[in-house]
Amino acid sequence: MAFPFPLTVNPAGHLVIGGVDALELAEQFGTPLYVVDEQVVRDRCRRYREALEPVGGLAVYAAKAFWTGGMAQVVRSEGLGADVSSEAEWRLAMLAGLDASRLVLHGNNKSPAELRLAAEGGVGRIVVDSLWELDELERVAASSGARKVPVLLRLLPDIRAGAHGSIQTGHRHSKFGIPIEGGQAREAVRRCLGSARLDLRGYHVHIGSQILSLEPYRQAARVVAGFAIEMARQLDAPCYEVDMGGGLGVRYVAGDEPPAIEDLIGALAETLEGAFTAAGMEMPLLIVEPGRSIIAEAGVTLYRVGAIKRLAGGEIVCAVDGGMSDNPRVALYQARYTAVLARDPYGTPAEAVEIAGRLCESGDVLVDGAALPEVRPGDVVALLTTGAYHHSMASNYNGLPKPAVVTVREGQARLWVRRERFEDQYACDALVQTLGANRSL
Ligand SMILES: *Cc1c(COP(=O)(O)O)cnc(C)c1O
């Protein structure tokens, strides 16, 4: 059967992740279980860092893809910064010891409290998403007494890229960014230059996610450079930094062939350098914000199979003990995955099966037409490439607890996040808390 990338098996023929037998992980930690291969994460971080070294660039990991204490520590120890978009993501970064100067604050509707936290905390850059936010930030900065706040303006370049409509963020109908067209972005530059509180560092763009070709990146780099050069000429605006966002695709199913990290950085650096040099300007600091391409392929979700049935139409449905509560991406983006049987990943496929979740929605299907050897109740199924936008998007729908996260490295497994309990799920429920104090639940 066709895999998106090679898998490791042990002499017993079982799937191995980070040197640990997947069946043992399922046994020891229970299912559903998010497993993160730490070495894969570290390798990706290192590749970004090394690719950026020649141009002196900076990689900031997009926290929203997957953000736990363990992950934040890995990101810090690998020398990356982080892109955060809420108070909680910011606070976790600070707890893990990340330097505020390597943090980037994002969001299309940041609260005044978040702007203040970042401004007073010495944030590296705030990526301003609208003219409204520029005024908000001006007010916050004026009352906080913080030093000049470093600002990148998020530009809306009108480029369509990304695997699904819901993850395309650079086209003219997107809610993100300040439109170049119509003069709003120019107005934002003008206001920054006229402000005693804001320090315009440069520009940002993020065109989408799961992008499998370099052309949209080159196009975006040309648009950003073009705008920066125009603003330098017209308004004498400086451009010290260009942040090209994230979005590099990963391998979910056989045939997904994303560009290499090194080629992405090469294409960005070359396009920007070419444009700025031709205009007689210095090459700005290149920043990138990878999320998915760092964590997605490092993650595997293990599920236990329960009910198996054959429908009247002949299809076989295998239900697992998780579903859209731990993986909403199928319902959100029609995402496709590769599933393997943990006890025999390379086994000859039997009749194709539908792997369904256990939640009360007909759309709760993880893989339609999975090619697995004959599946039996009690089997462990592994879904590949689930590191990004799974744990961070998980819900408690149907009252399911969020799964545990285990990290594996060199044959050792460590618990990063324990499975939720009833008490965790209802910790904020006032009535439950009152009842719980009076009788045992
Ligand atoms: C989501 C996001 C990223 C990361 O995108 P990936 O596709 O996960 O690499 C980077 N920058 C911004 C502004 C984002 O919203």
mmCIF file of N, CA, C and O in Angstrom, residues 242-294:
data_model
loop_
_atom_site.group_PDB
_atom_site.id
_atom_site.type_symbol
_atom_site.label_atom_id
_atom_site.label_comp_id
_atom_site.label_asym_id
_atom_site.label_seq_id
_atom_site.Cartn_x
_atom_site.Cartn_y
_atom_site.Cartn_z
ATOM 1 N N VAL A 242 10.967 41.654 6.728
ATOM 2 C CA VAL A 242 9.848 41.154 5.939
ATOM 3 C C VAL A 242 9.508 39.774 6.483
ATOM 4 O O VAL A 242 10.353 38.886 6.533
ATOM 5 N N ASP A 243 8.267 39.608 6.924
ATOM 6 C CA ASP A 243 7.809 38.351 7.496
ATOM 7 C C ASP A 243 6.879 37.696 6.480
ATOM 8 O O ASP A 243 5.808 38.222 6.180
ATOM 9 N N MET A 244 7.316 36.551 5.941
ATOM 10 C CA MET A 244 6.568 35.915 4.858
ATOM 11 C C MET A 244 5.573 34.864 5.343
ATOM 12 O O MET A 244 5.039 34.100 4.546
ATOM 13 N N GLY A 245 5.331 34.798 6.660
ATOM 14 C CA GLY A 245 4.302 33.900 7.182
ATOM 15 C C GLY A 245 4.695 32.431 7.092
ATOM 16 O O GLY A 245 5.870 32.090 6.951
ATOM 17 N N GLY A 246 3.696 31.552 7.187
ATOM 18 C CA GLY A 246 3.951 30.108 7.136
ATOM 19 C C GLY A 246 3.294 29.518 5.902
ATOM 20 O O GLY A 246 3.293 30.148 4.857
ATOM 21 N N GLY A 247 2.738 28.315 6.069
ATOM 22 C CA GLY A 247 1.907 27.757 5.002
ATOM 23 C C GLY A 247 2.484 26.602 4.227
ATOM 24 O O GLY A 247 1.772 25.980 3.429
ATOM 25 N N LEU A 248 3.784 26.298 4.433
ATOM 26 C CA LEU A 248 4.375 25.206 3.646
ATOM 27 C C LEU A 248 3.625 23.893 3.914
ATOM 28 O O LEU A 248 3.359 23.538 5.059
ATOM 29 N N GLY A 249 3.296 23.182 2.844
ATOM 30 C CA GLY A 249 2.506 21.956 2.942
ATOM 31 C C GLY A 249 3.300 20.774 3.471
ATOM 32 O O GLY A 249 4.531 20.820 3.592
ATOM 33 N N VAL A 250 2.574 19.713 3.821
ATOM 34 C CA VAL A 250 3.182 18.489 4.336
ATOM 35 C C VAL A 250 2.540 17.286 3.638
ATOM 36 O O VAL A 250 1.607 17.437 2.854
ATOM 37 N N ARG A 251 3.034 16.086 3.976
ATOM 38 C CA ARG A 251 2.567 14.864 3.320
ATOM 39 C C ARG A 251 1.494 14.165 4.161
ATOM 40 O O ARG A 251 1.797 13.626 5.214
ATOM 41 N N TYR A 252 0.265 14.214 3.685
ATOM 42 C CA TYR A 252 -0.831 13.496 4.347
ATOM 43 C C TYR A 252 -1.073 12.144 3.677
ATOM 44 O O TYR A 252 -1.290 11.147 4.342
ATOM 45 N N VAL A 253 -1.086 12.160 2.345
ATOM 46 C CA VAL A 253 -1.333 10.929 1.589
ATOM 47 C C VAL A 253 -0.271 10.805 0.511
ATOM 48 O O VAL A 253 0.388 11.792 0.150
ATOM 49 N N ALA A 254 -0.115 9.569 0.006
ATOM 50 C CA ALA A 254 0.860 9.338 -1.053
ATOM 51 C C ALA A 254 0.576 10.305 -2.192
ATOM 52 O O ALA A 254 -0.576 10.512 -2.562
ATOM 53 N N GLY A 255 1.614 10.917 -2.725
ATOM 54 C CA GLY A 255 1.433 11.870 -3.815
ATOM 55 C C GLY A 255 1.532 13.318 -3.360
ATOM 56 O O GLY A 255 1.745 14.202 -4.187
ATOM 57 N N ASP A 256 1.382 13.575 -2.072
ATOM 58 C CA ASP A 256 1.607 14.938 -1.564
ATOM 59 C C ASP A 256 3.107 15.194 -1.609
ATOM 60 O O ASP A 256 3.873 14.486 -0.948
ATOM 61 N N GLU A 257 3.508 16.166 -2.424
ATOM 62 C CA GLU A 257 4.946 16.435 -2.540
ATOM 63 C C GLU A 257 5.256 17.906 -2.316
ATOM 64 O O GLU A 257 5.422 18.668 -3.253
ATOM 65 N N PRO A 258 5.315 18.308 -1.056
ATOM 66 C CA PRO A 258 5.606 19.715 -0.767
ATOM 67 C C PRO A 258 7.058 20.049 -1.103
ATOM 68 O O PRO A 258 7.922 19.178 -1.061
ATOM 69 N N PRO A 259 7.334 21.313 -1.411
ATOM 70 C CA PRO A 259 8.722 21.738 -1.603
ATOM 71 C C PRO A 259 9.506 21.540 -0.310
ATOM 72 O O PRO A 259 8.923 21.543 0.776
ATOM 73 N N ALA A 260 10.823 21.382 -0.437
ATOM 74 C CA ALA A 260 11.674 21.249 0.750
ATOM 75 C C ALA A 260 11.767 22.600 1.466
ATOM 76 O O ALA A 260 11.668 23.651 0.830
ATOM 77 N N ILE A 261 11.963 22.532 2.769
ATOM 78 C CA ILE A 261 12.131 23.745 3.585
ATOM 79 C C ILE A 261 13.230 24.628 3.000
ATOM 80 O O ILE A 261 13.060 25.846 2.855
ATOM 81 N N GLU A 262 14.341 24.004 2.621
ATOM 82 C CA GLU A 262 15.495 24.746 2.094
ATOM 83 C C GLU A 262 15.123 25.470 0.795
ATOM 84 O O GLU A 262 15.589 26.583 0.545
ATOM 85 N N ASP A 263 14.306 24.820 -0.021
ATOM 86 C CA ASP A 263 13.920 25.441 -1.294
ATOM 87 C C ASP A 263 12.967 26.611 -1.061
ATOM 88 O O ASP A 263 13.015 27.613 -1.778
ATOM 89 N N LEU A 264 12.096 26.473 -0.065
ATOM 90 C CA LEU A 264 11.200 27.591 0.263
ATOM 91 C C LEU A 264 12.013 28.811 0.688
ATOM 92 O O LEU A 264 11.817 29.918 0.174
ATOM 93 N N ILE A 265 12.947 28.591 1.627
ATOM 94 C CA ILE A 265 13.740 29.718 2.122
ATOM 95 C C ILE A 265 14.578 30.302 0.984
ATOM 96 O O ILE A 265 14.689 31.524 0.835
ATOM 97 N N GLY A 266 15.134 29.416 0.160
ATOM 98 C CA GLY A 266 15.941 29.870 -0.979
ATOM 99 C C GLY A 266 15.117 30.752 -1.913
ATOM 100 O O GLY A 266 15.569 31.828 -2.332
ATOM 101 N N ALA A 267 13.906 30.304 -2.224
ATOM 102 C CA ALA A 267 13.059 31.054 -3.164
ATOM 103 C C ALA A 267 12.681 32.411 -2.578
ATOM 104 O O ALA A 267 12.690 33.426 -3.287
ATOM 105 N N LEU A 268 12.354 32.436 -1.291
ATOM 106 C CA LEU A 268 11.966 33.696 -0.650
ATOM 107 C C LEU A 268 13.138 34.668 -0.618
ATOM 108 O O LEU A 268 13.007 35.839 -0.995
ATOM 109 N N ALA A 269 14.287 34.154 -0.174
ATOM 110 C CA ALA A 269 15.468 35.013 -0.040
ATOM 111 C C ALA A 269 15.879 35.571 -1.397
ATOM 112 O O ALA A 269 16.171 36.761 -1.540
ATOM 113 N N GLU A 270 15.864 34.707 -2.396
ATOM 114 C CA GLU A 270 16.300 35.120 -3.727
ATOM 115 C C GLU A 270 15.367 36.193 -4.303
ATOM 116 O O GLU A 270 15.812 37.217 -4.830
ATOM 117 N N THR A 271 14.051 35.955 -4.168
ATOM 118 C CA THR A 271 13.089 36.908 -4.730
ATOM 119 C C THR A 271 13.187 38.259 -4.035
ATOM 120 O O THR A 271 13.216 39.307 -4.679
ATOM 121 N N LEU A 272 13.260 38.222 -2.708
ATOM 122 C CA LEU A 272 13.317 39.475 -1.952
ATOM 123 C C LEU A 272 14.627 40.212 -2.226
ATOM 124 O O LEU A 272 14.643 41.414 -2.491
ATOM 125 N N GLU A 273 15.719 39.447 -2.180
ATOM 126 C CA GLU A 273 17.038 40.047 -2.376
ATOM 127 C C GLU A 273 17.108 40.704 -3.753
ATOM 128 O O GLU A 273 17.581 41.841 -3.892
ATOM 129 N N GLY A 274 16.604 40.003 -4.745
ATOM 130 C CA GLY A 274 16.609 40.524 -6.109
ATOM 131 C C GLY A 274 15.879 41.857 -6.182
ATOM 132 O O GLY A 274 16.397 42.845 -6.730
ATOM 133 N N ALA A 275 14.693 41.892 -5.606
ATOM 134 C CA ALA A 275 13.856 43.093 -5.703
ATOM 135 C C ALA A 275 14.468 44.258 -4.930
ATOM 136 O O ALA A 275 14.557 45.374 -5.453
ATOM 137 N N PHE A 276 14.913 43.998 -3.704
ATOM 138 C CA PHE A 276 15.445 45.095 -2.880
ATOM 139 C C PHE A 276 16.769 45.616 -3.440
ATOM 140 O O PHE A 276 17.011 46.822 -3.450
ATOM 141 N N THR A 277 17.617 44.683 -3.898
ATOM 142 C CA THR A 277 18.904 45.108 -4.452
ATOM 143 C C THR A 277 18.687 45.966 -5.695
ATOM 144 O O THR A 277 19.324 47.009 -5.871
ATOM 145 N N ALA A 278 17.768 45.521 -6.559
ATOM 146 C CA ALA A 278 17.501 46.267 -7.794
ATOM 147 C C ALA A 278 17.024 47.681 -7.475
ATOM 148 O O ALA A 278 17.243 48.618 -8.237
ATOM 149 N N ALA A 279 16.364 47.834 -6.327
ATOM 150 C CA ALA A 279 15.841 49.153 -5.952
ATOM 151 C C ALA A 279 16.862 49.957 -5.151
ATOM 152 O O ALA A 279 16.561 51.061 -4.681
ATOM 153 N N GLY A 280 18.038 49.383 -4.963
ATOM 154 C CA GLY A 280 19.079 50.079 -4.213
ATOM 155 C C GLY A 280 18.817 50.095 -2.718
ATOM 156 O O GLY A 280 19.330 50.948 -2.000
ATOM 157 N N MET A 281 18.014 49.125 -2.246
ATOM 158 C CA MET A 281 17.734 49.056 -0.808
ATOM 159 C C MET A 281 18.424 47.847 -0.214
ATOM 160 O O MET A 281 18.728 46.883 -0.896
ATOM 161 N N GLU A 282 18.609 47.883 1.112
ATOM 162 C CA GLU A 282 19.204 46.744 1.793
ATOM 163 C C GLU A 282 18.193 45.631 1.947
ATOM 164 O O GLU A 282 17.008 45.887 2.128
ATOM 165 N N MET A 283 18.692 44.385 1.893
ATOM 166 C CA MET A 283 17.820 43.228 2.113
ATOM 167 C C MET A 283 17.354 43.260 3.568
ATOM 168 O O MET A 283 18.161 43.287 4.495
ATOM 169 N N PRO A 284 16.039 43.278 3.809
ATOM 170 C CA PRO A 284 15.554 43.267 5.194
ATOM 171 C C PRO A 284 15.755 41.893 5.839
ATOM 172 O O PRO A 284 16.040 40.918 5.146
ATOM 173 N N LEU A 285 15.586 41.839 7.142
ATOM 174 C CA LEU A 285 15.623 40.563 7.855
ATOM 175 C C LEU A 285 14.441 39.710 7.388
ATOM 176 O O LEU A 285 13.298 40.178 7.394
ATOM 177 N N LEU A 286 14.727 38.479 6.981
ATOM 178 C CA LEU A 286 13.661 37.584 6.526
ATOM 179 C C LEU A 286 13.138 36.765 7.717
ATOM 180 O O LEU A 286 13.896 36.068 8.380
ATOM 181 N N ILE A 287 11.830 36.866 7.966
ATOM 182 C CA ILE A 287 11.190 36.069 9.027
ATOM 183 C C ILE A 287 10.219 35.109 8.361
ATOM 184 O O ILE A 287 9.554 35.473 7.388
ATOM 185 N N VAL A 288 10.143 33.882 8.859
ATOM 186 C CA VAL A 288 9.097 32.956 8.418
ATOM 187 C C VAL A 288 8.402 32.391 9.643
ATOM 188 O O VAL A 288 8.965 32.375 10.745
ATOM 189 N N GLU A 289 7.172 31.929 9.447
ATOM 190 C CA GLU A 289 6.341 31.481 10.574
ATOM 191 C C GLU A 289 5.788 30.078 10.334
ATOM 192 O O GLU A 289 4.573 29.892 10.212
ATOM 193 N N PRO A 290 6.643 29.074 10.258
ATOM 194 C CA PRO A 290 6.152 27.726 9.966
ATOM 195 C C PRO A 290 5.391 27.117 11.146
ATOM 196 O O PRO A 290 5.812 27.238 12.296
ATOM 197 N N GLY A 291 4.277 26.494 10.883
ATOM 198 C CA GLY A 291 3.535 25.762 11.901
ATOM 199 C C GLY A 291 3.441 24.307 11.479
ATOM 200 O O GLY A 291 4.175 23.435 11.955
ATOM 201 N N ARG A 292 2.548 24.081 10.513
ATOM 202 C CA ARG A 292 2.298 22.731 10.021
ATOM 203 C C ARG A 292 3.579 21.995 9.620
ATOM 204 O O ARG A 292 3.765 20.829 9.972
ATOM 205 N N SER A 293 4.484 22.670 8.882
ATOM 206 C CA SER A 293 5.653 21.966 8.353
ATOM 207 C C SER A 293 6.647 21.602 9.448
ATOM 208 O O SER A 293 7.594 20.860 9.208
ATOM 209 N N ILE A 294 6.434 22.084 10.667
ATOM 210 C CA ILE A 294 7.302 21.668 11.772
ATOM 211 C C ILE A 294 6.690 20.501 12.539
ATOM 212 O O ILE A 294 7.369 19.539 12.888
#
